[in-house]
Coordinates of C-alpha atoms in Angstrom, one line a residue:
M1 CA 0.0 0.0 0.0
A2 CA 1.5 3.3 -1.0
E3 CA 2.1 5.6 1.9
E4 CA 0.4 8.5 0.1
S5 CA -2.9 6.7 0.1
L6 CA -3.0 6.8 3.9
L7 CA -2.2 10.5 4.3
P8 CA -4.4 13.4 3.5
S9 CA -3.4 15.1 0.3
H10 CA -4.1 18.5 1.7
T11 CA -1.6 18.1 4.5
E12 CA 1.1 20.8 4.5
D13 CA 4.6 19.4 3.6
V14 CA 6.9 21.2 6.0
S15 CA 9.9 20.4 3.8
A16 CA 8.3 22.2 0.9
S17 CA 7.9 25.4 2.8
P18 CA 10.2 28.3 1.7
N19 CA 10.6 29.3 5.3
K20 CA 11.5 25.8 6.5
S21 CA 14.5 26.8 8.5
S22 CA 12.8 29.6 10.3
S23 CA 9.7 27.5 10.9
L24 CA 11.7 24.7 12.4
L25 CA 13.6 27.1 14.7
S26 CA 10.3 28.6 15.7
E27 CA 9.0 25.1 16.6
I28 CA 12.1 24.4 18.7
S29 CA 11.8 27.7 20.5
N30 CA 8.2 27.2 21.2
A31 CA 8.8 23.6 22.5
S32 CA 11.5 24.9 24.9
T33 CA 9.0 26.2 27.4
R34 CA 9.4 25.1 31.0
P35 CA 6.4 22.8 31.1
F36 CA 7.5 20.9 28.0
V37 CA 11.1 20.6 29.3
L38 CA 9.8 19.3 32.7
A39 CA 7.5 16.9 30.9
F40 CA 10.4 15.6 28.8
T41 CA 12.6 15.3 31.8
V42 CA 9.9 13.2 33.5
G43 CA 9.6 10.9 30.5
S44 CA 13.4 10.6 30.2
C45 CA 13.8 9.7 33.9
G46 CA 11.1 7.0 33.4
A47 CA 13.1 5.6 30.5
L48 CA 16.3 5.8 32.5
S49 CA 14.6 3.9 35.3
F50 CA 13.4 1.2 32.9
G51 CA 17.0 0.7 31.7
C52 CA 18.2 0.5 35.3
I53 CA 15.6 -2.1 36.2
V54 CA 16.5 -4.3 33.2
G55 CA 20.2 -4.0 33.8
Y56 CA 20.1 -4.7 37.6
T57 CA 20.2 -8.5 37.7
A58 CA 23.1 -9.3 35.4
P59 CA 25.9 -7.8 37.5
T60 CA 24.4 -8.6 40.9
Q61 CA 23.6 -12.3 40.5
S62 CA 26.5 -13.8 42.4
S63 CA 26.5 -11.3 45.2
I64 CA 22.7 -11.6 45.8
M65 CA 22.8 -15.4 45.8
K66 CA 25.7 -15.4 48.2
D67 CA 24.3 -12.8 50.7
L68 CA 20.8 -14.2 50.8
N69 CA 21.8 -17.9 50.3
L70 CA 19.7 -18.3 47.2
S71 CA 19.7 -21.2 44.8
I72 CA 19.9 -20.9 41.0
A73 CA 16.1 -21.6 40.9
D74 CA 15.5 -18.8 43.5
F75 CA 17.4 -16.2 41.5
S76 CA 16.0 -17.3 38.2
F77 CA 12.5 -16.7 39.6
F78 CA 13.6 -13.3 40.9
G79 CA 14.8 -12.4 37.4
S80 CA 11.8 -13.8 35.5
I81 CA 9.1 -12.4 37.7
L82 CA 9.8 -9.1 36.1
T83 CA 8.2 -10.5 33.0
V84 CA 5.1 -11.5 35.0
G85 CA 4.8 -7.9 36.2
L86 CA 5.3 -6.6 32.6
I87 CA 2.3 -8.7 31.5
L88 CA 0.2 -7.5 34.5
G89 CA 1.1 -3.9 33.8
A90 CA 0.3 -4.3 30.1
L91 CA -3.2 -5.6 31.0
I92 CA -4.1 -2.4 32.9
C93 CA -1.9 0.3 31.3
G94 CA -4.5 1.5 28.7
K95 CA -7.5 1.5 31.1
L96 CA -5.6 3.2 33.8
A97 CA -4.2 6.0 31.6
D98 CA -7.6 6.6 30.1
L99 CA -9.3 6.6 33.5
V100 CA -7.1 8.8 35.7
G101 CA -5.1 10.6 33.0
R102 CA -1.4 10.5 31.9
V103 CA 0.0 12.5 34.8
Y104 CA -1.7 10.5 37.6
T105 CA -0.6 7.3 36.0
I106 CA 3.0 8.5 36.0
W107 CA 2.5 9.1 39.7
I108 CA 1.4 5.5 40.2
T109 CA 4.3 4.0 38.1
N110 CA 7.0 6.0 39.9
I111 CA 5.6 5.1 43.4
L112 CA 5.6 1.4 42.4
V113 CA 9.2 1.7 41.2
L114 CA 10.3 3.4 44.4
I115 CA 8.7 0.8 46.6
G116 CA 10.2 -1.9 44.4
W117 CA 13.7 -0.6 44.8
L118 CA 13.3 -0.2 48.5
A119 CA 12.0 -3.7 48.9
I120 CA 15.0 -5.1 47.0
A121 CA 17.5 -2.9 48.9
F122 CA 16.2 -4.0 52.4
A123 CA 15.3 -7.6 51.5
K124 CA 16.2 -10.2 54.1
D125 CA 14.8 -13.1 52.2
V126 CA 13.6 -14.0 48.7
R127 CA 10.0 -13.0 49.3
L128 CA 10.7 -9.3 49.6
L129 CA 13.1 -9.5 46.8
D130 CA 10.5 -11.0 44.5
L131 CA 7.8 -8.5 45.6
G132 CA 10.1 -5.6 44.7
R133 CA 10.8 -7.1 41.3
L134 CA 7.2 -7.8 40.6
L135 CA 6.2 -4.2 41.4
Q136 CA 8.9 -2.9 39.1
G137 CA 7.6 -5.1 36.3
I138 CA 4.1 -3.8 36.7
S139 CA 5.4 -0.2 36.6
V140 CA 7.5 -0.9 33.4
G141 CA 4.5 -2.7 31.8
I142 CA 2.4 0.5 32.3
S143 CA 5.1 3.1 31.5
S144 CA 6.7 1.5 28.4
Y145 CA 3.6 2.6 26.4
L146 CA 2.5 5.5 28.5
G147 CA 5.8 7.4 28.1
P148 CA 5.8 7.6 24.3
I149 CA 2.1 8.5 24.3
Y150 CA 2.5 11.3 26.8
I151 CA 5.4 12.9 24.9
S152 CA 3.8 12.5 21.5
E153 CA 0.6 14.2 22.7
L154 CA 2.6 17.2 24.1
A155 CA 5.3 17.7 21.4
P156 CA 5.0 19.8 18.3
R157 CA 4.7 17.7 15.1
N158 CA 8.2 18.5 13.9
L159 CA 9.8 17.6 17.2
R160 CA 7.6 14.6 18.1
G161 CA 9.8 11.9 16.7
A162 CA 13.1 13.4 18.0
A163 CA 11.7 14.0 21.5
S164 CA 10.3 10.4 21.7
S165 CA 13.5 8.9 20.3
L166 CA 15.8 10.8 22.6
M167 CA 13.6 9.8 25.6
Q168 CA 13.9 6.1 24.5
L169 CA 17.6 6.5 24.3
F170 CA 17.8 6.9 28.1
V171 CA 16.7 3.2 28.4
G172 CA 20.1 2.3 26.9
V173 CA 21.9 4.8 29.2
G174 CA 20.3 3.2 32.3
L175 CA 21.1 -0.3 31.1
S176 CA 24.7 0.5 30.3
A177 CA 25.2 2.5 33.5
F178 CA 23.9 -0.4 35.7
Y179 CA 26.1 -2.9 33.9
A180 CA 29.1 -0.7 34.7
L181 CA 28.1 0.3 38.3
G182 CA 27.2 -3.3 39.2
T183 CA 30.8 -4.4 39.0
A184 CA 31.9 -1.8 41.6
V185 CA 28.8 -1.2 43.8
A186 CA 27.2 -3.5 46.3
W187 CA 23.8 -4.9 45.2
R188 CA 21.9 -3.1 48.0
S189 CA 23.6 0.2 47.2
L190 CA 22.9 -0.3 43.5
A191 CA 19.2 -0.7 44.3
I192 CA 19.2 2.6 46.2
L193 CA 20.9 4.3 43.2
G194 CA 18.1 2.8 41.0
S195 CA 15.5 4.8 43.0
I196 CA 17.1 8.2 42.1
P197 CA 15.3 8.7 38.8
S198 CA 11.9 8.2 40.5
L199 CA 12.9 10.5 43.4
V200 CA 13.8 13.2 40.8
V201 CA 10.5 12.7 39.0
L202 CA 8.1 12.9 42.0
P203 CA 8.5 16.6 42.8
L204 CA 8.4 17.5 39.0
L205 CA 4.9 15.9 38.7
F206 CA 3.4 18.9 40.5
F207 CA 4.5 21.1 37.6
I208 CA 3.9 19.2 34.4
P209 CA 0.7 19.6 32.3
E210 CA -1.9 17.0 31.5
S211 CA -2.2 15.8 27.9
P212 CA -4.4 18.3 26.0
R213 CA -5.8 15.4 23.9
W214 CA -6.8 13.5 27.1
L215 CA -8.4 16.6 28.4
A216 CA -10.5 16.9 25.3
K217 CA -11.5 13.3 25.5
V218 CA -12.9 13.6 29.1
G219 CA -14.8 16.8 28.3
R220 CA -12.4 19.4 29.9
E221 CA -12.4 21.4 26.6
K222 CA -11.8 24.7 28.4
E223 CA -8.4 23.6 29.7
V224 CA -7.1 22.5 26.3
E225 CA -6.0 25.9 24.9
G226 CA -4.4 26.9 28.3
V227 CA -2.3 23.8 28.3
L228 CA -1.2 24.3 24.7
L229 CA -0.2 27.9 25.5
S230 CA 1.9 26.7 28.4
L231 CA 3.6 24.2 26.1
R232 CA 4.1 26.4 23.0
G233 CA 4.7 29.7 24.8
A234 CA 2.4 32.5 25.9
K235 CA 2.8 34.5 22.7
S236 CA 2.0 31.5 20.4
D237 CA -1.2 31.3 18.5
V238 CA -2.6 27.9 19.4
S239 CA -6.2 28.5 18.4
D240 CA -5.9 26.3 15.3
E241 CA -4.2 23.5 17.1
A242 CA -6.7 23.5 19.9
A243 CA -9.6 23.7 17.4
T244 CA -8.2 20.7 15.5
I245 CA -7.9 18.6 18.7
L246 CA -11.4 19.4 19.9
E247 CA -13.0 19.0 16.5
Y248 CA -11.3 15.6 15.8
T249 CA -12.2 14.4 19.3
K250 CA -15.8 15.3 18.8
H251 CA -15.8 13.7 15.3
V252 CA -14.5 10.4 16.8
E253 CA -17.1 10.4 19.5
Q254 CA -19.9 11.1 17.1
Q255 CA -18.7 8.3 14.8
D256 CA -18.7 5.8 17.7
V257 CA -21.6 6.9 19.8
D258 CA -23.0 3.4 19.9
S259 CA -19.6 1.7 20.5
R260 CA -18.0 1.7 24.0
G261 CA -15.4 -0.1 25.9
F262 CA -12.3 -2.2 25.1
F263 CA -13.8 -3.9 22.0
K264 CA -14.3 -0.7 20.2
L265 CA -10.7 -1.2 19.1
F266 CA -11.7 -4.3 17.1
Q267 CA -13.9 -2.4 14.6
R268 CA -12.8 -2.9 11.0
K269 CA -11.6 0.7 10.6
Y270 CA -8.9 0.1 13.3
A271 CA -7.7 -3.2 11.7
L272 CA -4.8 -1.7 9.8
P273 CA -3.4 0.6 12.6
L274 CA -3.8 -2.3 15.2
T275 CA -2.0 -4.7 12.9
I276 CA 0.8 -2.1 12.3
G277 CA 1.3 -1.4 16.0
V278 CA 1.2 -5.0 17.1
V279 CA 3.6 -6.2 14.3
L280 CA 6.1 -3.4 14.7
I281 CA 6.3 -3.6 18.5
S282 CA 6.5 -7.4 18.7
M283 CA 9.0 -7.7 15.7
P284 CA 12.2 -7.0 17.7
Q285 CA 11.3 -9.6 20.3
L286 CA 10.4 -12.2 17.7
G287 CA 13.5 -11.2 15.8
G288 CA 15.8 -12.3 18.6
L289 CA 16.3 -9.1 20.7
N290 CA 16.1 -10.7 24.1
G291 CA 18.1 -13.6 22.8
Y292 CA 20.9 -11.2 21.9
T293 CA 20.5 -9.1 25.0
F294 CA 20.4 -11.7 27.7
Y295 CA 22.7 -14.3 26.1
T296 CA 25.3 -12.1 24.4
D297 CA 28.0 -13.7 26.6
T298 CA 26.9 -17.1 25.4
I299 CA 27.1 -16.0 21.8
F300 CA 30.5 -14.5 22.2
T301 CA 31.9 -17.5 24.2
S302 CA 30.5 -20.0 21.7
T303 CA 32.3 -18.3 18.8
G304 CA 35.5 -17.5 20.7
V305 CA 35.1 -13.7 21.2
S306 CA 36.2 -12.0 24.4
S307 CA 33.0 -11.1 26.4
D308 CA 34.5 -7.9 27.8
V309 CA 35.6 -6.6 24.5
G310 CA 32.4 -7.6 22.8
F311 CA 30.2 -6.0 25.4
I312 CA 32.0 -2.7 25.4
L313 CA 32.0 -2.4 21.6
T314 CA 28.4 -3.5 21.3
S315 CA 27.3 -0.9 23.9
I316 CA 29.2 1.9 22.0
V317 CA 27.6 0.9 18.7
Q318 CA 24.1 0.7 20.1
M319 CA 24.3 4.1 21.7
T320 CA 25.8 5.6 18.5
G321 CA 22.9 4.1 16.6
G322 CA 20.4 5.6 19.1
V323 CA 22.0 9.0 18.8
L324 CA 21.8 8.9 15.0
G325 CA 18.2 7.8 15.2
V326 CA 17.3 10.8 17.3
L327 CA 19.0 13.2 14.8
L328 CA 17.4 11.6 11.7
V329 CA 13.9 10.6 12.8
D330 CA 12.4 14.0 12.0
I331 CA 14.6 14.5 8.9
S332 CA 14.6 11.2 7.0
G333 CA 11.3 10.0 8.5
R334 CA 10.2 7.0 10.5
R335 CA 9.5 4.7 7.6
S336 CA 13.0 5.0 5.9
L337 CA 14.8 4.5 9.3
L338 CA 12.6 1.4 10.0
L339 CA 13.5 -0.1 6.7
F340 CA 17.2 0.6 7.1
S341 CA 17.1 -0.7 10.7
Q342 CA 15.3 -3.9 9.7
A343 CA 17.7 -4.6 6.9
G344 CA 20.6 -4.2 9.3
M345 CA 19.1 -6.5 11.9
F346 CA 18.4 -9.1 9.2
L347 CA 22.0 -9.0 8.0
G348 CA 23.2 -9.2 11.7
C349 CA 21.1 -12.3 12.3
L350 CA 22.2 -13.8 9.0
A351 CA 25.9 -13.2 9.8
T352 CA 25.5 -14.6 13.3
A353 CA 24.0 -17.8 11.8
I354 CA 26.9 -18.1 9.3
S355 CA 29.5 -17.6 12.1
F356 CA 27.9 -20.4 14.1
F357 CA 27.8 -22.6 11.0
L358 CA 31.5 -22.0 10.3
Q359 CA 32.5 -22.5 13.9
K360 CA 30.6 -25.9 14.1
N361 CA 32.3 -27.1 10.9
N362 CA 35.8 -25.8 11.9
C363 CA 35.9 -23.5 8.8
W364 CA 37.8 -20.1 8.8
E365 CA 38.7 -20.4 12.5
T366 CA 40.6 -17.2 12.6
G367 CA 37.8 -15.1 11.0
T368 CA 34.8 -16.6 12.7
P369 CA 35.1 -14.7 16.0
I370 CA 35.5 -11.4 14.1
M371 CA 32.4 -12.2 12.0
A372 CA 30.4 -13.0 15.2
L373 CA 31.5 -9.8 16.9
I374 CA 30.6 -7.7 13.8
S375 CA 27.3 -9.4 13.4
V376 CA 26.2 -8.6 17.0
M377 CA 27.4 -5.0 16.6
V378 CA 25.5 -4.6 13.3
Y379 CA 22.4 -6.1 15.0
F380 CA 22.5 -3.8 18.0
G381 CA 23.5 -0.7 16.1
S382 CA 20.7 -1.2 13.6
Y383 CA 18.2 -1.8 16.5
G384 CA 19.3 1.4 18.2
L385 CA 18.9 3.4 15.0
G386 CA 15.3 2.5 14.3
M387 CA 13.6 -0.6 15.7
G388 CA 14.3 0.4 19.3
P389 CA 12.3 3.7 19.5
I390 CA 10.3 4.0 16.3
P391 CA 7.7 1.2 16.7
W392 CA 6.6 2.9 20.0
I393 CA 6.6 6.3 18.3
I394 CA 4.4 5.1 15.5
A395 CA 2.1 3.2 18.0
S396 CA 1.7 6.5 19.9
E397 CA 0.8 8.4 16.7
I398 CA -1.6 6.2 14.8
Y399 CA -4.4 5.5 17.4
P400 CA -7.2 8.0 18.1
V401 CA -7.5 9.1 21.7
D402 CA -10.7 7.0 22.2
V403 CA -9.0 3.7 21.5
K404 CA -5.4 4.6 22.5
G405 CA -5.7 3.0 25.9
A406 CA -7.1 -0.2 24.5
A407 CA -4.5 -0.3 21.7
G408 CA -1.7 0.3 24.3
T409 CA -3.0 -2.7 26.3
V410 CA -3.0 -5.0 23.3
C411 CA 0.4 -3.8 21.9
N412 CA 2.1 -4.0 25.4
L413 CA 0.6 -7.4 26.1
V414 CA 1.7 -8.9 22.8
T415 CA 5.3 -7.6 23.2
S416 CA 5.5 -8.8 26.8
I417 CA 4.4 -12.3 25.8
S418 CA 6.7 -12.3 22.8
S419 CA 9.6 -11.3 25.0
W420 CA 8.9 -14.1 27.4
L421 CA 8.6 -16.7 24.7
V422 CA 11.9 -15.8 23.1
T423 CA 13.7 -15.5 26.5
Y424 CA 12.3 -18.8 27.7
S425 CA 12.9 -20.8 24.5
F426 CA 16.3 -19.3 23.4
N427 CA 18.5 -21.8 25.2
F428 CA 16.4 -24.7 24.0
L429 CA 16.6 -23.3 20.4
L430 CA 20.4 -23.0 20.7
Q431 CA 20.7 -26.7 21.8
W432 CA 18.6 -27.6 18.8
S433 CA 20.6 -25.6 16.3
S434 CA 22.5 -22.4 16.7
T435 CA 22.5 -21.7 13.0
G436 CA 18.9 -22.5 12.7
T437 CA 17.9 -20.3 15.6
F438 CA 19.5 -17.2 14.0
M439 CA 18.2 -18.1 10.6
M440 CA 14.7 -18.0 12.2
F441 CA 15.4 -14.6 13.6
A442 CA 16.7 -13.4 10.2
T443 CA 13.5 -14.7 8.5
V444 CA 11.4 -12.7 11.0
M445 CA 13.3 -9.5 10.2
G446 CA 13.1 -10.1 6.5
L447 CA 9.4 -10.5 6.6
G448 CA 9.2 -7.4 8.8
F449 CA 11.1 -5.4 6.1
V450 CA 8.4 -6.5 3.5
F451 CA 5.6 -5.6 5.9
T452 CA 7.0 -2.1 6.5
A453 CA 7.6 -1.5 2.8
K454 CA 4.0 -2.5 1.9
L455 CA 1.9 -1.3 4.8
V456 CA 3.6 1.3 7.1
P457 CA 3.0 4.9 6.1
E458 CA 5.3 7.9 6.8
T459 CA 4.1 10.0 9.7
K460 CA 6.8 12.6 9.8
G461 CA 5.6 16.2 9.9
K462 CA 1.9 15.3 10.3
S463 CA -0.3 16.2 13.2
L464 CA -1.7 13.3 15.3
E465 CA -5.2 14.1 14.1
E466 CA -4.1 14.0 10.4
I467 CA -2.4 10.7 10.9
Q468 CA -5.3 9.1 12.7
S469 CA -8.0 10.4 10.4
A470 CA -6.1 9.1 7.4
F471 CA -6.5 5.6 8.9
T472 CA -9.9 5.7 10.4
D473 CA -11.7 7.7 7.7
S474 CA -10.6 5.4 4.9
T475 CA -13.6 3.3 5.7
S476 CA -16.9 4.1 7.4
E477 CA -17.6 0.5 8.4
D478 CA -18.4 0.0 12.1
S479 CA -18.5 -3.8 12.0
T480 CA -16.0 -5.6 14.2
I481 CA -13.3 -7.8 12.7
F482 CA -14.4 -10.8 14.6

């Protein structure tokens, strides 16, 4: 499907404007208001906290097991219960964000994270340890979708992609920081350090604005223009933007006056955006991300690469890819970065499969470790460039506000289950066939490339209302897809 067919032909192309540079500078200036900066800081601290949570168990395993006299089974349960929390959080994230609003939901997630870290830091046995990890998982399950939604609903259209990508980059910062700190800091102290992002966020929550689109959805129309003025600057003309938000919200409500609740999402007109969101968000997991992330040491060891060297180089490449993604997402667009990223991840998986095949058959013994290292670096660099942040950005852009909560629940639940399946089965798959495992991952990424090329439209430079109406107004059918 051509991307032009999904986007309104009357939409202004920012790149075609003769005053492009001054317009973009104006957008940046307007976005640099204190409420927007505080909101972005809150979102970035949430992403940083997510990275700290994910990176906590790897460097602390031996010390926690020794201090609390845990078995391998005890610690494995401690690590895996995070995924249980992710699934629970995914189940409630949409309803909670729609019911109490974006800001109050951020309050809840940060309080859960703070309690979780304190439970781990002061744990005397495995029960408190597991409770803290479960609470963290619930929080991450809620905030992993809420964060991109909140920022996308506040940011100007020309900065929406860069702001969301930069925020997601902090996940990698937190992960890398905890990997490094975990080698030098005791596990209880590391847990205390993990609570710092949430402690920074809590006082800021008194000063950040609620999403103007959520305000319009719940009937608080009079507050919409005031919030937009605080975000864009007191001298900005936000009347057109406020009118567009209110008119589109009213239009959606009139269309679906007889349809309420979670299953509204499964109307035929939402079939394409739901498919795009679910496929893009679950694709990295089914394409081997958790296999690479949690078992990088196994991959390097099996192919004769130094784990320390491999981890350092891989971290540098992934962060570099993430920075490039931030710089390019609002220039080259989401779709082109996705295609480039998927192609790179496909080649990385393919090269990893080939290196395992060569190693097993004792071919090219001097070059196999180098190929394995390069393949992992290509995979992670490509992931950081596009497939890390962009699926969540697109998912936060394509759903109307009336189904955004339900869509978040579905997308988050699918990616959590996909993550668990790959994490659980990866070692069994390696025992079956190392080459075959990575060929399977390469196949997923190849199919993902075709999917993106055929069905995913470009959303760069479009308002949320323009993107959403392009999907939902393409058909007037209200029948469900069941």
